């Protein structure tokens, strides 16, 4: 069964183009420089004033926390990259409170004679009507006044209108477009709690709007979705909506929206023509699978490791930020585990027996933390209390994909706390356990957190 020694721990490379963070000048007793803001009227005022004046603010959205700065002040935009340690080749998303504000940032080809709007603009109208406010980022041509640092020189920029009431409130109050990537250290797991942001970026000169502080007006759940927005690009020339990053909004939902379900149809016959547009997915983790066997019949497969740099080069059509190694827990080596391509209960029982015989260390190459889905790994002998399993959590005991999405990043961060006791994290390959349209976004994050490395149990 099992084994083999796949590639070493997943660590994101640190590009040489990075600028270091601004030096720390004043620290609190615990070494933190960041300031937590309460979700109160005064807190929102302070947050929006910070943004207007070019300072950094981390804030919650319905997907993950973002690290925001005024998108129109170039030095503020540069400070986002510096704070995160993010390469400047990776463009930022601009957050705005409504579709009208988005049209101050992006533009579309002019309408043909006698038509109210171009097809690209009609697609934008349709998508924003159906999905905004919400977890859809739309990439289109950037208007001239958007600093090129935001679009990483691509000439295209993503716009997103978050639905979280606190994010909405801040965006409306500050009155400027806010560039914001996820508020984590580059390559690390995206944050779904203020504490995650503090852990990664607390030593920097930022303020963090504390969405978990339930004391006041905006006491609503933060990061309900738990994985980042779906990113699409509107391509007039090919008449395609290109999915650059999968997320909570699925390909099927996008296709339905394009077929006119839910759209308002303003613009007449142009809307009839966008029905012919295609929704295509690029840069999927499936494309990144190289799939080498390890030579002597063992069940660990090494996936082709695509160097981060190579993927970054794919500017222009793919999402430059879609690296194979992403969401990696610090100091842990992650693997996807394919638990039950096995057809029968008998086969599962046999497998469980084998794993128990070998012990988890023997079966999977070392002590590990298990992140399960729907009890699938527990069913193969990788459950709580098994020898060698030093920590066990189930993303969704009932197999609900939305619940798994909401838990995933917090669980990956939890695994780091056990790194003294185990070096490996085994994550159930959710795409194998459950085959559904909405699985793609979660499965993509799991795949990247494991840098595509798979242990196949047989
Ligand atoms: O849910 C979200 O989208 C969160 C919250 C904070 O809004 N933001 C977020 O941003 O995930 P970030 O920067 O961590 O990921 C955005 C990704 C980029 O890495 C890149 O892959 C893609 O979206 N992207 C952004 N602008 C793009 C552009 N102009 N062209 C191509 N891809 C772009
Ligand atoms: Mg990110």
CSV table of C-alpha atoms and ligand atoms in Angstrom, one decimal:
chain,number,residue,atom,x,y,z
A,1,UNK,CA,0.0,0.0,0.0
A,2,UNK,CA,0.8,3.6,0.2
A,3,UNK,CA,4.1,5.3,0.9
A,4,UNK,CA,6.9,6.8,-0.9
A,5,UNK,CA,8.5,10.1,-0.1
A,6,UNK,CA,7.0,12.8,-2.2
A,7,UNK,CA,8.5,16.3,-2.6
A,8,UNK,CA,9.5,18.3,0.4
A,9,UNK,CA,7.4,20.8,2.3
A,10,UNK,CA,5.4,23.3,0.3
A,11,UNK,CA,6.9,26.7,0.6
A,12,UNK,CA,6.0,29.6,-1.6
A,13,UNK,CA,9.1,31.2,-3.1
A,14,UNK,CA,9.7,34.8,-2.3
A,15,UNK,CA,10.3,36.7,-5.5
A,16,UNK,CA,13.2,39.0,-5.6
A,17,UNK,CA,11.0,41.8,-6.7
A,18,UNK,CA,9.5,42.2,-3.3
A,19,UNK,CA,9.9,45.2,-1.2
A,20,UNK,CA,10.3,44.8,2.5
A,21,UNK,CA,7.8,46.1,4.9
A,22,UNK,CA,8.1,49.6,6.4
A,23,UNK,CA,10.3,49.4,9.5
A,24,UNK,CA,8.5,49.0,12.8
A,25,UNK,CA,8.7,52.2,14.8
A,26,UNK,CA,6.4,51.7,17.7
A,27,UNK,CA,5.2,48.5,19.2
A,28,UNK,CA,2.7,47.5,21.7
A,29,UNK,CA,3.7,45.2,24.6
A,30,UNK,CA,3.0,42.0,22.7
A,31,UNK,CA,5.1,43.2,19.7
A,32,UNK,CA,2.0,44.0,17.6
A,33,UNK,CA,2.0,47.2,15.7
A,34,UNK,CA,-1.4,46.7,14.1
A,35,UNK,CA,-4.5,48.3,15.7
A,36,UNK,CA,-7.8,46.5,16.0
A,37,UNK,CA,-10.8,48.6,15.2
A,38,UNK,CA,-14.3,47.8,16.6
A,39,UNK,CA,-17.2,47.4,14.2
A,40,UNK,CA,-18.9,50.5,15.5
A,41,UNK,CA,-19.8,53.8,13.9
A,42,UNK,CA,-16.6,55.3,15.3
A,43,UNK,CA,-14.6,52.3,14.1
A,44,UNK,CA,-16.0,52.6,10.6
A,45,UNK,CA,-15.2,56.4,10.6
A,46,UNK,CA,-11.6,55.7,11.5
A,47,UNK,CA,-11.3,52.9,9.0
A,48,UNK,CA,-12.6,55.0,6.1
A,49,UNK,CA,-10.4,58.0,7.1
A,50,UNK,CA,-7.4,55.7,7.1
A,51,UNK,CA,-8.3,54.5,3.6
A,52,UNK,CA,-8.9,58.0,2.2
A,53,UNK,CA,-5.5,59.1,3.6
A,54,UNK,CA,-3.5,56.2,1.9
A,55,UNK,CA,-3.1,54.0,5.0
A,56,UNK,CA,-3.7,50.2,5.1
A,57,UNK,CA,-6.9,48.7,6.5
A,58,UNK,CA,-7.7,45.0,6.8
A,59,UNK,CA,-11.5,44.3,6.7
A,60,UNK,CA,-13.8,41.4,6.6
A,61,UNK,CA,-15.9,40.4,3.6
A,62,UNK,CA,-18.2,37.5,3.0
A,63,UNK,CA,-15.3,35.5,1.5
A,64,UNK,CA,-12.1,36.3,3.4
A,65,UNK,CA,-10.4,39.3,5.0
A,66,UNK,CA,-8.9,41.8,2.6
A,67,UNK,CA,-5.9,44.1,3.1
A,68,UNK,CA,-7.2,47.4,1.6
A,69,UNK,CA,-5.7,50.7,0.5
A,70,UNK,CA,-6.9,53.6,-1.6
A,71,UNK,CA,-6.5,52.3,-5.2
A,72,UNK,CA,-6.0,55.8,-6.6
A,73,UNK,CA,-2.8,56.5,-4.4
A,74,UNK,CA,0.1,54.7,-6.0
A,75,UNK,CA,2.2,54.7,-2.8
A,76,UNK,CA,-0.7,53.2,-0.9
A,77,UNK,CA,-1.1,50.4,-3.5
A,78,UNK,CA,2.7,49.7,-3.3
A,79,UNK,CA,2.5,49.4,0.5
A,80,UNK,CA,-0.1,46.5,0.1
A,81,UNK,CA,2.5,44.5,-1.9
A,82,UNK,CA,5.2,45.3,0.6
A,83,UNK,CA,3.1,44.4,3.6
A,84,UNK,CA,2.1,41.0,2.2
A,85,UNK,CA,5.4,40.2,0.6
A,86,UNK,CA,3.5,39.8,-2.7
A,87,UNK,CA,5.2,40.1,-6.1
A,88,UNK,CA,4.1,43.1,-8.0
A,89,UNK,CA,3.3,41.0,-11.0
A,90,UNK,CA,0.1,39.9,-9.3
A,91,UNK,CA,-2.7,42.3,-9.9
A,92,UNK,CA,-5.1,43.6,-7.2
A,93,UNK,CA,-8.9,43.6,-7.1
A,94,UNK,CA,-10.6,46.9,-6.6
A,95,UNK,CA,-13.5,46.9,-4.1
A,96,UNK,CA,-16.4,49.3,-4.6
A,97,UNK,CA,-19.9,49.6,-3.0
A,98,UNK,CA,-22.0,49.3,-6.2
A,99,UNK,CA,-21.9,48.6,-9.9
A,100,UNK,CA,-22.0,52.4,-10.8
A,101,UNK,CA,-18.8,52.9,-8.9
A,102,UNK,CA,-17.2,49.9,-10.7
A,103,UNK,CA,-17.8,51.7,-14.0
A,104,UNK,CA,-15.5,54.5,-12.8
A,105,UNK,CA,-12.7,51.8,-12.8
A,106,UNK,CA,-13.4,49.7,-15.9
A,107,UNK,CA,-14.5,50.4,-19.4
A,108,UNK,CA,-15.9,48.4,-22.4
A,109,UNK,CA,-15.8,48.8,-26.2
A,110,UNK,CA,-18.2,51.4,-27.5
A,111,UNK,CA,-21.7,50.3,-28.6
A,112,UNK,CA,-22.3,49.6,-32.3
A,113,UNK,CA,-24.4,52.3,-34.1
A,114,UNK,CA,-28.0,52.2,-32.9
A,115,UNK,CA,-27.3,50.0,-29.9
A,116,UNK,CA,-27.5,51.1,-26.3
A,117,UNK,CA,-24.4,49.3,-25.2
A,118,UNK,CA,-21.7,46.9,-26.4
A,119,UNK,CA,-21.9,43.2,-25.8
A,120,UNK,CA,-19.1,43.3,-23.2
A,121,UNK,CA,-20.9,46.0,-21.3
A,122,UNK,CA,-24.2,44.0,-21.5
A,123,UNK,CA,-22.4,41.0,-20.0
A,124,UNK,CA,-21.1,43.2,-17.2
A,125,UNK,CA,-24.6,44.5,-16.6
A,126,UNK,CA,-26.0,40.9,-16.5
A,127,UNK,CA,-23.3,39.6,-14.1
A,128,UNK,CA,-23.6,42.5,-11.7
A,129,UNK,CA,-27.4,42.3,-11.7
A,130,UNK,CA,-27.4,38.6,-10.9
A,131,UNK,CA,-24.3,38.3,-8.5
A,132,UNK,CA,-23.7,41.7,-6.9
A,133,UNK,CA,-23.2,42.4,-4.2
A,134,UNK,CA,-21.5,39.1,-3.8
A,135,UNK,CA,-18.5,36.9,-4.4
A,136,UNK,CA,-17.9,37.6,-8.0
A,137,UNK,CA,-14.8,39.6,-9.2
A,138,UNK,CA,-15.1,40.9,-12.8
A,139,UNK,CA,-11.9,41.7,-14.7
A,140,UNK,CA,-12.2,44.2,-17.6
A,141,UNK,CA,-10.2,46.9,-19.2
A,142,UNK,CA,-8.9,49.4,-16.6
A,143,UNK,CA,-9.7,53.0,-17.1
A,144,UNK,CA,-6.7,55.3,-17.7
A,145,UNK,CA,-6.6,56.8,-14.2
A,146,UNK,CA,-6.2,53.5,-12.4
A,147,UNK,CA,-2.6,53.2,-11.4
A,148,UNK,CA,-0.8,50.5,-13.4
A,149,UNK,CA,0.5,49.0,-10.1
A,150,UNK,CA,-3.1,47.9,-9.4
A,151,UNK,CA,-3.4,46.0,-12.7
A,152,UNK,CA,0.2,44.9,-12.5
A,153,UNK,CA,0.8,46.5,-15.9
A,154,UNK,CA,-1.8,44.3,-17.6
A,155,UNK,CA,-4.2,47.1,-18.5
A,156,UNK,CA,-7.0,45.0,-16.9
A,157,UNK,CA,-8.4,45.3,-13.5
A,158,UNK,CA,-10.8,43.2,-11.4
A,159,UNK,CA,-13.7,44.9,-9.6
A,160,UNK,CA,-15.7,43.4,-6.8
A,161,UNK,CA,-18.7,44.6,-4.8
A,162,UNK,CA,-18.7,42.6,-1.5
A,163,UNK,CA,-22.0,41.8,0.2
A,164,UNK,CA,-20.7,41.9,3.8
A,165,UNK,CA,-22.5,44.8,5.5
A,166,UNK,CA,-19.3,45.9,7.3
A,167,UNK,CA,-17.3,46.0,4.0
A,168,UNK,CA,-20.3,47.7,2.3
A,169,UNK,CA,-20.4,50.3,5.1
A,170,UNK,CA,-16.6,51.0,4.9
A,171,UNK,CA,-16.6,51.3,1.1
A,172,UNK,CA,-19.6,53.6,1.0
A,173,UNK,CA,-18.1,55.8,3.8
A,174,UNK,CA,-14.6,56.1,2.4
A,175,UNK,CA,-15.8,57.1,-1.1
A,176,UNK,CA,-12.7,55.8,-2.8
A,177,UNK,CA,-12.1,52.6,-4.7
A,178,UNK,CA,-10.2,50.2,-2.4
A,179,UNK,CA,-7.6,47.8,-3.8
A,180,UNK,CA,-7.5,44.7,-1.6
A,181,UNK,CA,-6.0,41.3,-1.9
A,182,UNK,CA,-6.6,38.7,0.8
A,183,UNK,CA,-5.0,39.9,4.1
A,184,UNK,CA,-2.4,37.0,4.5
A,185,UNK,CA,1.3,36.8,4.0
A,186,UNK,CA,2.0,35.9,0.4
A,187,UNK,CA,1.5,32.2,-0.2
A,188,UNK,CA,0.0,31.6,3.2
A,189,UNK,CA,-3.5,30.5,4.0
A,190,UNK,CA,-6.1,33.2,3.4
A,191,UNK,CA,-7.6,34.7,6.6
A,192,UNK,CA,-11.2,34.2,7.7
A,193,UNK,CA,-10.8,35.8,11.2
A,194,UNK,CA,-9.2,39.1,12.4
A,195,UNK,CA,-6.8,36.9,14.5
A,196,UNK,CA,-5.5,35.3,11.4
A,197,UNK,CA,-4.7,38.7,9.9
A,198,UNK,CA,-3.0,39.8,13.2
A,199,UNK,CA,-0.9,36.6,13.1
A,200,UNK,CA,0.4,37.2,9.6
A,201,UNK,CA,0.5,41.0,9.4
A,202,UNK,CA,0.2,42.3,13.0
A,203,UNK,CA,3.8,43.5,13.0
A,204,UNK,CA,3.0,46.0,10.2
A,205,UNK,CA,1.5,49.5,10.4
A,206,UNK,CA,-2.1,48.4,9.6
A,207,UNK,CA,-5.5,48.6,11.2
A,208,UNK,CA,-7.7,45.6,11.3
A,209,UNK,CA,-11.5,46.0,11.4
A,210,UNK,CA,-12.5,43.2,13.8
A,211,UNK,CA,-15.5,41.4,12.3
A,212,UNK,CA,-15.5,38.9,15.2
A,213,UNK,CA,-16.2,41.7,17.7
A,214,UNK,CA,-20.0,41.2,18.2
A,215,UNK,CA,-20.5,44.2,20.4
A,216,UNK,CA,-22.3,46.6,18.0
A,217,UNK,CA,-24.3,47.5,15.0
A,218,UNK,CA,-22.6,45.3,12.4
A,219,UNK,CA,-22.5,42.2,14.4
A,220,UNK,CA,-23.1,39.8,11.5
A,221,UNK,CA,-21.1,36.6,10.7
A,222,UNK,CA,-17.9,37.4,8.9
A,223,UNK,CA,-16.4,35.3,6.0
A,224,UNK,CA,-19.5,33.2,5.7
A,225,UNK,CA,-18.4,31.8,2.4
A,226,UNK,CA,-14.8,31.1,3.5
A,227,UNK,CA,-13.0,30.9,0.2
A,228,UNK,CA,-12.2,33.8,-2.1
A,229,UNK,CA,-14.5,35.2,-4.9
A,230,UNK,CA,-14.8,33.6,-8.3
A,231,UNK,CA,-12.8,35.7,-10.7
A,232,UNK,CA,-14.0,36.1,-14.3
A,233,UNK,CA,-12.7,38.1,-17.2
A,234,UNK,CA,-15.0,39.6,-19.9
A,235,UNK,CA,-13.4,39.0,-23.3
A,236,UNK,CA,-15.2,41.0,-26.0
A,237,UNK,CA,-13.1,39.6,-28.8
A,238,UNK,CA,-13.7,35.9,-28.2
A,239,UNK,CA,-17.1,36.5,-26.7
A,240,UNK,CA,-16.2,34.6,-23.6
A,241,UNK,CA,-16.5,34.9,-19.8
A,242,UNK,CA,-13.3,33.4,-18.7
A,243,UNK,CA,-13.1,31.9,-15.2
A,244,UNK,CA,-9.7,32.7,-13.9
A,245,UNK,CA,-10.2,31.5,-10.4
A,246,UNK,CA,-13.0,29.2,-9.2
A,247,UNK,CA,-14.9,30.2,-6.1
A,248,UNK,CA,-18.4,30.0,-4.5
A,249,UNK,CA,-20.1,31.1,-7.7
A,250,UNK,CA,-20.0,28.1,-10.0
A,251,UNK,CA,-19.7,27.7,-13.8
A,252,UNK,CA,-23.3,26.5,-13.9
A,253,UNK,CA,-24.6,29.6,-12.2
A,254,UNK,CA,-22.5,31.8,-14.5
A,255,UNK,CA,-23.9,30.0,-17.5
A,256,UNK,CA,-27.5,30.4,-16.2
A,257,UNK,CA,-26.9,34.1,-15.7
A,258,UNK,CA,-25.6,34.4,-19.3
A,259,UNK,CA,-28.7,32.6,-20.6
A,260,UNK,CA,-30.7,35.5,-19.1
A,261,UNK,CA,-32.0,33.9,-15.9
A,262,UNK,CA,-32.2,36.7,-13.4
A,263,UNK,CA,-31.0,39.5,-15.7
A,264,UNK,CA,-33.0,42.6,-16.2
A,265,UNK,CA,-32.6,42.8,-20.0
A,266,UNK,CA,-32.0,46.5,-20.3
A,267,UNK,CA,-30.3,47.2,-23.6
A,268,UNK,CA,-32.7,45.2,-25.8
A,269,UNK,CA,-31.3,42.9,-28.5
A,270,UNK,CA,-27.7,43.2,-27.2
A,271,UNK,CA,-28.9,41.0,-24.3
A,272,UNK,CA,-30.3,38.5,-26.7
A,273,UNK,CA,-26.8,38.1,-28.3
A,274,UNK,CA,-24.9,37.5,-25.0
A,275,UNK,CA,-26.8,34.2,-24.7
A,276,UNK,CA,-24.3,33.0,-27.3
A,277,UNK,CA,-21.3,33.8,-25.2
A,278,UNK,CA,-19.4,30.9,-23.6
A,279,UNK,CA,-18.3,30.5,-20.0
A,280,UNK,CA,-14.8,28.9,-20.1
A,281,UNK,CA,-12.5,27.8,-17.3
A,282,UNK,CA,-8.7,28.3,-17.5
A,283,UNK,CA,-5.8,27.6,-15.2
A,284,UNK,CA,-7.5,24.9,-13.3
A,285,UNK,CA,-5.6,22.7,-10.9
A,286,UNK,CA,-6.5,19.8,-13.2
A,287,UNK,CA,-4.3,21.4,-15.9
A,288,UNK,CA,-1.5,21.5,-13.4
A,289,UNK,CA,-1.5,17.8,-12.8
A,290,UNK,CA,1.5,16.1,-14.4
A,291,UNK,CA,0.7,12.7,-12.8
A,292,UNK,CA,4.0,10.8,-12.6
A,293,UNK,CA,3.8,7.4,-10.9
A,294,UNK,CA,6.7,6.8,-8.6
A,295,UNK,CA,8.1,4.0,-10.6
A,296,UNK,CA,7.8,0.8,-8.6
A,297,UNK,CA,4.1,0.3,-8.2
A,298,UNK,CA,3.7,2.4,-5.1
A,299,UNK,CA,0.5,4.4,-4.6
A,300,UNK,CA,2.0,7.8,-3.9
A,301,UNK,CA,1.9,9.8,-7.0
A,302,UNK,CA,4.1,12.8,-7.4
A,303,UNK,CA,2.4,15.6,-9.4
A,304,UNK,CA,4.5,17.7,-11.6
A,305,UNK,CA,5.7,20.7,-9.7
A,306,UNK,CA,5.2,23.8,-11.7
A,307,UNK,CA,7.5,26.4,-10.5
A,308,UNK,CA,5.8,29.5,-9.2
A,309,UNK,CA,7.8,31.7,-11.6
A,310,UNK,CA,6.5,29.8,-14.6
A,311,UNK,CA,2.9,30.4,-13.7
A,312,UNK,CA,3.5,34.0,-12.9
A,313,UNK,CA,4.7,34.4,-16.5
A,314,UNK,CA,1.3,33.5,-17.7
A,315,UNK,CA,0.2,37.2,-17.5
A,316,UNK,CA,-2.4,38.4,-20.0
A,317,UNK,CA,-4.9,35.5,-20.1
A,318,UNK,CA,-4.6,33.5,-17.0
A,319,UNK,CA,-4.8,34.8,-13.4
A,320,UNK,CA,-1.2,35.5,-12.5
A,321,UNK,CA,-1.9,34.8,-8.9
A,322,UNK,CA,-3.0,31.2,-9.5
A,323,UNK,CA,0.1,29.5,-8.2
A,324,UNK,CA,0.4,25.8,-7.6
A,325,UNK,CA,1.7,26.4,-4.1
A,326,UNK,CA,-0.7,28.6,-2.3
A,327,UNK,CA,-2.6,28.3,1.0
A,328,UNK,CA,0.3,26.3,2.5
A,329,UNK,CA,0.2,25.9,6.3
A,330,UNK,CA,3.6,27.0,7.8
A,331,UNK,CA,6.0,24.2,8.6
A,332,UNK,CA,3.6,21.4,7.5
A,333,UNK,CA,3.8,19.2,4.4
A,334,UNK,CA,0.3,18.8,3.0
A,335,UNK,CA,-1.1,15.9,0.9
A,336,UNK,CA,-4.4,15.2,-0.7
A,337,UNK,CA,-5.7,11.8,0.1
A,338,UNK,CA,-7.9,9.9,-2.3
A,339,UNK,CA,-10.0,7.8,0.1
A,340,UNK,CA,-12.6,6.0,-1.7
A,341,UNK,CA,-12.3,5.4,-5.3
A,342,UNK,CA,-13.0,2.0,-3.8
A,343,UNK,CA,-16.3,0.6,-4.9
A,344,UNK,CA,-17.4,-1.7,-2.2
A,345,UNK,CA,-17.7,-1.8,1.6
A,346,UNK,CA,-15.5,-4.9,1.6
A,347,UNK,CA,-12.7,-3.0,-0.1
A,348,UNK,CA,-13.1,-0.2,2.3
A,349,UNK,CA,-12.9,-2.6,5.3
A,350,UNK,CA,-9.8,-4.2,3.8
A,351,UNK,CA,-8.2,-0.8,3.5
A,352,UNK,CA,-9.1,0.2,7.0
A,353,UNK,CA,-7.6,-3.0,8.3
A,354,UNK,CA,-4.4,-2.5,6.4
A,355,UNK,CA,-4.0,1.1,7.7
A,356,UNK,CA,-4.6,-0.1,11.2
A,357,UNK,CA,-2.0,-2.9,10.8
A,358,UNK,CA,0.6,-0.5,9.6
A,359,UNK,CA,-0.4,2.3,11.9
A,360,UNK,CA,-0.9,5.8,10.4
A,361,UNK,CA,2.8,6.5,10.3
A,362,UNK,CA,3.5,3.3,8.3
A,363,UNK,CA,0.5,3.9,6.0
A,364,UNK,CA,1.1,7.5,5.2
A,365,UNK,CA,4.8,8.1,5.9
A,366,UNK,CA,4.6,9.9,9.3
A,367,UNK,CA,2.5,11.3,12.1
A,368,UNK,CA,-0.2,13.5,10.7
A,369,UNK,CA,-3.0,15.9,11.2
A,370,UNK,CA,-6.1,14.8,9.3
A,371,UNK,CA,-8.6,17.2,7.7
A,372,UNK,CA,-11.5,15.0,6.7
A,373,UNK,CA,-14.7,15.5,4.7
A,374,UNK,CA,-17.8,13.6,5.4
A,375,UNK,CA,-15.9,11.1,7.5
A,376,UNK,CA,-14.3,9.6,4.4
A,377,UNK,CA,-10.7,9.4,5.8
A,378,UNK,CA,-12.0,8.1,9.2
A,379,UNK,CA,-13.7,5.4,7.2
A,380,UNK,CA,-10.2,4.3,5.9
A,381,UNK,CA,-8.6,4.1,9.3
A,382,UNK,CA,-7.4,7.7,9.4
A,383,UNK,CA,-9.8,8.8,12.1
A,384,UNK,CA,-9.6,10.5,15.5
A,385,UNK,CA,-7.6,8.5,18.1
A,386,UNK,CA,-5.8,6.3,15.5
A,387,UNK,CA,-2.1,5.9,16.3
A,388,UNK,CA,-0.2,8.6,14.5
A,389,UNK,CA,-3.1,10.9,14.0
A,390,UNK,CA,-2.3,13.8,16.3
A,391,UNK,CA,-5.2,16.0,15.3
A,392,UNK,CA,-8.5,15.3,13.5
A,393,UNK,CA,-11.2,17.6,12.2
A,394,UNK,CA,-13.9,17.1,9.7
A,395,UNK,CA,-14.7,20.0,7.2
A,396,UNK,CA,-18.3,18.8,7.2
A,397,UNK,CA,-19.5,15.7,8.9
A,398,UNK,CA,-22.6,15.8,6.8
A,399,UNK,CA,-20.8,16.3,3.6
A,400,UNK,CA,-22.1,19.8,3.0
A,401,UNK,CA,-19.8,21.6,0.6
A,402,UNK,CA,-20.6,25.1,1.8
A,403,UNK,CA,-19.8,24.2,5.3
A,404,UNK,CA,-16.5,22.7,4.2
A,405,UNK,CA,-15.6,25.9,2.3
A,406,UNK,CA,-16.3,28.0,5.4
A,407,UNK,CA,-14.1,25.8,7.6
A,408,UNK,CA,-11.2,25.1,5.2
A,409,UNK,CA,-8.8,28.0,5.9
A,410,UNK,CA,-9.4,28.0,9.6
A,411,UNK,CA,-8.7,24.3,9.8
A,412,UNK,CA,-5.5,24.7,7.7
A,413,UNK,CA,-4.3,27.3,10.2
A,414,UNK,CA,-5.3,25.1,13.1
A,415,UNK,CA,-3.0,22.3,11.7
A,416,UNK,CA,0.0,24.7,12.1
A,417,UNK,CA,-0.6,24.6,15.9
A,418,UNK,CA,0.2,20.9,15.9
A,419,UNK,CA,3.4,21.1,13.9
A,420,UNK,CA,5.6,20.1,16.9
A,421,UNK,CA,3.8,16.8,16.9
A,422,UNK,CA,3.3,16.0,13.3
A,423,UNK,CA,4.9,17.1,10.0
A,424,UNK,CA,2.1,16.2,7.7
A,425,UNK,CA,-1.4,17.3,7.0
A,426,UNK,CA,-3.7,14.8,5.1
A,427,UNK,CA,-6.6,16.5,3.5
A,428,UNK,CA,-9.5,14.4,2.1
A,429,UNK,CA,-9.8,15.0,-1.7
A,430,UNK,CA,-13.2,16.4,-1.6
A,431,UNK,CA,-13.6,16.1,-5.4
A,432,UNK,CA,-13.3,12.3,-5.1
A,433,UNK,CA,-15.6,12.1,-2.1
A,434,UNK,CA,-18.3,14.3,-3.6
A,435,UNK,CA,-18.8,15.1,-7.3
A,436,UNK,CA,-20.7,18.3,-7.7
A,437,UNK,CA,-20.4,21.7,-9.4
A,438,UNK,CA,-19.9,23.6,-6.2
A,439,UNK,CA,-17.0,21.4,-5.1
A,440,UNK,CA,-14.6,22.9,-7.6
A,441,UNK,CA,-13.7,26.0,-5.6
A,442,UNK,CA,-13.0,24.1,-2.4
A,443,UNK,CA,-11.2,21.4,-4.2
A,444,UNK,CA,-9.0,23.9,-6.0
A,445,UNK,CA,-7.8,25.4,-2.6
A,446,UNK,CA,-7.2,21.9,-1.2
A,447,UNK,CA,-5.1,21.0,-4.2
A,448,UNK,CA,-3.0,24.1,-4.0
A,449,UNK,CA,-2.5,23.9,-0.2
A,450,UNK,CA,-1.0,20.4,-1.0
A,451,UNK,CA,1.0,21.8,-3.9
A,452,UNK,CA,-0.7,19.1,-5.9
A,453,UNK,CA,0.8,16.2,-3.9
A,454,UNK,CA,-1.4,13.2,-3.6
A,455,UNK,CA,-1.4,10.1,-1.5
A,456,UNK,CA,-3.6,7.4,-3.0
A,457,UNK,CA,-4.8,4.8,-0.6
A,458,UNK,CA,-5.4,1.4,-2.2
B,1,LIG,O1,-12.7,37.2,-2.3
B,1,LIG,C1,-11.8,37.8,-2.7
B,1,LIG,O2,-11.6,37.9,-4.0
B,1,LIG,C2,-10.8,38.4,-1.8
B,1,LIG,C3,-11.5,39.5,-1.0
B,1,LIG,C4,-10.6,40.3,0.0
B,1,LIG,O3,-12.2,40.3,-1.8
B,1,LIG,N1,-9.7,39.0,-2.5
B,1,LIG,C5,-8.7,38.2,-3.0
B,1,LIG,O4,-7.7,38.9,-3.6
B,1,LIG,O5,-8.7,37.0,-3.0
B,1,LIG,P1,-6.3,38.2,-4.1
B,1,LIG,O6,-5.5,39.3,-4.6
B,1,LIG,O7,-5.8,37.5,-2.9
B,1,LIG,O8,-6.6,37.3,-5.2
B,1,LIG,C6,-7.1,37.9,-6.4
B,1,LIG,C7,-6.7,37.1,-7.6
B,1,LIG,C8,-5.2,37.5,-8.0
B,1,LIG,O9,-4.3,36.7,-7.4
B,1,LIG,C9,-5.3,37.2,-9.5
B,1,LIG,O10,-5.1,35.8,-9.6
B,1,LIG,C10,-6.7,37.5,-9.9
B,1,LIG,O11,-7.4,37.5,-8.7
B,1,LIG,N2,-6.7,38.8,-10.5
B,1,LIG,C11,-6.9,40.0,-10.0
B,1,LIG,N3,-6.9,41.0,-10.9
B,1,LIG,C12,-6.6,40.4,-12.0
B,1,LIG,C13,-6.4,40.9,-13.4
B,1,LIG,N4,-6.4,42.2,-13.7
B,1,LIG,N5,-6.1,40.0,-14.3
B,1,LIG,C14,-6.1,38.7,-14.1
B,1,LIG,N6,-6.3,38.2,-12.8
B,1,LIG,C15,-6.5,39.0,-11.8
B,2,LIG,MG1,-4.9,35.9,-2.0
